[in-house]
Short mmCIF file of C-alpha atoms in Angstrom, two decimals:
data_model
loop_
_atom_site.label_atom_id
_atom_site.label_comp_id
_atom_site.label_asym_id
_atom_site.label_seq_id
_atom_site.Cartn_x
_atom_site.Cartn_y
_atom_site.Cartn_z
CA MET A 1 101.92 143.90 126.15
CA VAL A 2 100.91 146.81 128.33
CA VAL A 3 103.50 149.32 129.56
CA THR A 4 102.73 148.52 133.18
CA ASP A 5 103.43 144.83 132.48
CA LEU A 6 106.83 145.73 131.04
CA LYS A 7 107.64 147.93 134.02
CA ASP A 8 106.67 145.15 136.42
CA LYS A 9 108.93 142.67 134.62
CA ILE A 10 111.83 145.12 134.55
CA ARG A 11 111.44 145.90 138.27
CA ARG A 12 111.44 142.18 139.13
CA VAL A 13 114.86 141.51 137.62
CA PHE A 14 116.73 144.82 137.98
CA PRO A 15 117.64 146.84 141.05
CA LYS A 16 115.58 150.05 141.38
CA GLU A 17 118.18 152.43 139.84
CA GLN A 18 118.84 150.14 136.89
CA ALA A 19 115.14 149.53 136.39
CA ASN A 20 114.56 153.28 136.22
CA VAL A 21 117.26 153.67 133.57
CA VAL A 22 115.96 150.75 131.50
CA GLU A 23 112.41 152.14 131.69
CA GLU A 24 113.63 155.60 130.65
CA VAL A 25 115.56 154.23 127.67
CA LEU A 26 112.60 152.13 126.55
CA SER A 27 110.28 155.13 126.88
CA LEU A 28 112.60 157.30 124.78
CA PHE A 29 112.89 154.56 122.17
CA TYR A 30 109.13 154.06 122.05
CA GLU A 31 108.46 157.80 121.69
CA ASN A 32 111.10 158.11 118.96
CA VAL A 33 109.61 155.21 117.01
CA LYS A 34 106.15 156.76 117.24
CA ILE A 35 107.46 160.15 116.05
CA ASN A 36 109.37 158.59 113.15
CA ASP A 37 106.36 156.51 112.13
CA PHE A 38 104.13 159.58 112.27
CA ASN A 39 106.54 161.64 110.18
CA GLU A 40 106.81 158.85 107.63
CA LEU A 41 103.03 158.58 107.49
CA LYS A 42 102.71 162.34 106.93
CA ALA A 43 105.15 162.15 104.02
CA ILE A 44 103.22 159.27 102.46
CA VAL A 45 99.91 161.11 102.80
CA LYS A 46 101.46 164.17 101.17
CA GLU A 47 102.71 162.06 98.24
CA LEU A 48 99.28 160.48 97.87
CA ALA A 49 97.59 163.89 97.85
CA ILE A 50 99.92 165.10 95.09
CA ALA A 51 99.33 161.93 93.06
CA GLN A 52 95.57 162.27 93.51
CA LYS A 53 95.69 165.86 92.27
CA GLU A 54 97.71 164.84 89.22
CA LEU A 55 95.28 162.00 88.47
CA ALA A 56 92.30 164.34 88.74
CA GLU A 57 93.93 166.75 86.29
CA ALA A 58 94.72 163.92 83.87
CA GLN A 59 91.15 162.68 84.12
CA LYS A 60 89.83 166.14 83.23
CA ARG A 61 92.10 166.24 80.17
CA THR A 62 90.96 162.77 79.14
CA GLU A 63 87.31 163.70 79.53
CA LYS A 64 87.87 166.82 77.44
CA LYS A 65 89.53 164.78 74.67
CA VAL A 66 86.69 162.25 74.73
CA GLU A 67 84.17 165.06 74.36
CA GLU A 68 86.16 166.50 71.45
CA LEU A 69 86.23 163.13 69.74
CA ALA A 70 82.51 162.61 70.30
#
């Protein structure tokens, strides 16, 4: 649903002052959710980068051991 559709629906059932408050609260909620999701995504990407680095180091050690055994 598009934001303008939501605003239209809110304005149809609430008086102007109440509609403005409801729209403001929904906007704040929406922005907060987006910020929290973004922060969570950043943390996940950071964890994945660390895990990738550790896997690359382990792979190098494994390759070295394989060469030694060969």
